[in-house]
Amino acid sequence: MSEEFRGFNAFGPDGEPAASRWSDALNIFAAPEAEDAASRWERAGALFDSKDYVGAAKLLTAVVEEYPEQVAPRLLLARAYYHSAQLTRAETELRAVLDRDPVEHYAHLMLGRTLQRQGREEEAAGALRTAEALGA
């Protein structure tokens, strides 16, 4: 099943159709180049929620390129990379988030976990201590 139709056929744990079903269906027929950043952000969130981390990352990359100063899309992109085991990319995005917002506690936590998954325990410890101090 193609990526576009996966969201349309999504069902919640209660067996009801997913709330985003119709907006996903409308996006199937939209020309990707005509889609604005807000629409890509929304679709990326839906893809992330449905655990299509690679698909979400593709959309988020374009959003981050268009709005590099925005922290939220970059943080979600880092999460998508983390969950799809693209750890070097996740680390790069997390460091960019922390350059823009040094007190983003969740970015410190994710950076620590990303470094742990790469076997870099000593570096991870510092990020995790910072996250704990910031209340993550």
Coordinates of C-alpha atoms in Angstrom, one line a residue:
M1 CA 0.0 0.0 0.0
S2 CA 1.4 3.4 -0.9
E3 CA 2.4 6.0 1.7
E4 CA -0.5 8.3 0.7
F5 CA -3.2 5.7 1.3
R6 CA -1.8 4.3 4.6
G7 CA -3.2 7.3 6.6
F8 CA -6.6 7.1 4.8
N9 CA -7.0 3.5 5.9
A10 CA -5.8 4.1 9.4
F11 CA -8.0 3.1 12.3
G12 CA -7.7 3.9 16.0
P13 CA -7.3 1.3 18.8
D14 CA -11.1 1.4 19.3
G15 CA -11.7 0.4 15.7
E16 CA -12.9 3.8 14.6
P17 CA -11.4 5.5 11.5
A18 CA -8.5 7.8 12.3
A19 CA -9.5 11.4 12.9
S20 CA -7.2 12.6 10.1
R21 CA -8.7 10.2 7.6
W22 CA -10.4 12.8 5.4
S23 CA -7.6 15.4 5.5
D24 CA -5.2 12.6 4.5
A25 CA -7.5 11.7 1.7
L26 CA -7.6 15.3 0.4
N27 CA -3.8 15.5 0.5
I28 CA -3.6 12.4 -1.7
F29 CA -4.8 14.5 -4.6
A30 CA -2.9 17.7 -3.8
A31 CA 0.2 18.5 -5.9
P32 CA 3.2 18.2 -3.6
E33 CA 4.8 21.3 -5.0
A34 CA 1.7 23.3 -4.2
E35 CA 1.7 22.2 -0.6
D36 CA 2.7 24.9 1.9
A37 CA 4.9 24.4 4.9
A38 CA 2.0 24.2 7.3
S39 CA 0.4 21.4 5.3
R40 CA 3.7 19.5 5.2
W41 CA 4.1 20.0 9.0
E42 CA 0.6 18.6 9.5
R43 CA 1.1 15.7 7.3
A44 CA 4.5 15.0 8.8
G45 CA 2.9 14.9 12.3
A46 CA 0.3 12.4 11.0
L47 CA 3.0 10.2 9.5
F48 CA 5.0 10.4 12.7
D49 CA 2.0 9.4 14.7
S50 CA 1.4 6.5 12.4
K51 CA 5.0 5.4 12.9
D52 CA 6.1 6.2 9.4
Y53 CA 9.2 8.0 10.5
V54 CA 11.0 7.9 7.2
G55 CA 8.0 9.5 5.5
A56 CA 7.7 12.1 8.2
A57 CA 11.4 12.9 7.9
K58 CA 11.1 13.5 4.2
L59 CA 8.4 16.1 4.7
L60 CA 10.1 17.7 7.8
T61 CA 13.4 18.1 5.9
A62 CA 11.6 20.5 3.5
V63 CA 10.0 22.4 6.4
V64 CA 13.3 22.8 8.2
E65 CA 15.0 24.0 5.0
E66 CA 12.2 26.6 4.5
Y67 CA 12.2 27.7 8.2
P68 CA 15.6 26.9 9.7
E69 CA 15.0 29.1 12.7
Q70 CA 12.0 27.1 13.9
V71 CA 12.8 24.7 16.7
A72 CA 9.6 22.5 16.7
P73 CA 10.0 21.1 13.2
R74 CA 13.6 20.4 13.7
L75 CA 12.9 18.6 17.0
L76 CA 10.3 16.4 15.3
L77 CA 12.7 15.8 12.5
A78 CA 15.3 14.7 15.0
R79 CA 12.7 12.4 16.6
A80 CA 11.9 10.9 13.3
Y81 CA 15.6 10.3 12.6
Y82 CA 16.0 8.7 16.0
H83 CA 13.1 6.3 15.6
S84 CA 14.3 5.3 12.1
A85 CA 17.8 4.6 13.5
Q86 CA 19.4 7.5 11.5
L87 CA 21.3 8.4 14.6
T88 CA 24.0 10.7 13.1
R89 CA 21.3 12.8 11.5
A90 CA 19.3 12.8 14.7
E91 CA 22.4 14.1 16.6
T92 CA 23.0 16.8 14.0
E93 CA 19.4 18.1 14.3
L94 CA 19.5 17.9 18.1
R95 CA 22.7 19.9 18.2
A96 CA 21.1 22.5 15.9
V97 CA 18.0 22.7 18.2
L98 CA 20.3 23.2 21.2
D99 CA 22.2 25.9 19.3
R100 CA 18.9 27.8 18.9
D101 CA 17.4 27.0 22.3
P102 CA 20.0 25.8 24.8
V103 CA 17.4 25.2 27.5
E104 CA 15.2 22.9 25.4
H105 CA 15.3 20.1 28.0
Y106 CA 13.7 17.4 25.7
A107 CA 16.5 18.0 23.1
H108 CA 19.1 17.4 25.8
L109 CA 17.3 14.2 26.8
M110 CA 17.0 13.0 23.2
L111 CA 20.7 13.9 22.5
G112 CA 21.7 11.8 25.5
R113 CA 19.7 8.8 24.4
T114 CA 20.9 9.2 20.8
L115 CA 24.5 9.2 22.0
Q116 CA 23.8 6.1 24.2
R117 CA 22.5 4.3 21.2
Q118 CA 25.7 5.1 19.4
G119 CA 27.7 3.7 22.3
R120 CA 29.0 7.1 23.4
E121 CA 28.2 6.8 27.1
E122 CA 30.5 9.5 28.4
E123 CA 29.1 12.1 26.1
A124 CA 25.6 10.9 26.8
A125 CA 26.0 11.3 30.5
G126 CA 26.6 15.0 30.2
A127 CA 23.5 15.6 28.0
L128 CA 21.4 13.4 30.3
R129 CA 22.6 15.3 33.4
T130 CA 21.7 18.6 31.7
A131 CA 18.2 17.2 30.8
E132 CA 17.6 16.2 34.4
A133 CA 18.7 19.6 35.7
L134 CA 16.3 21.3 33.3
G135 CA 13.5 19.1 34.4
A136 CA 13.1 16.6 31.6

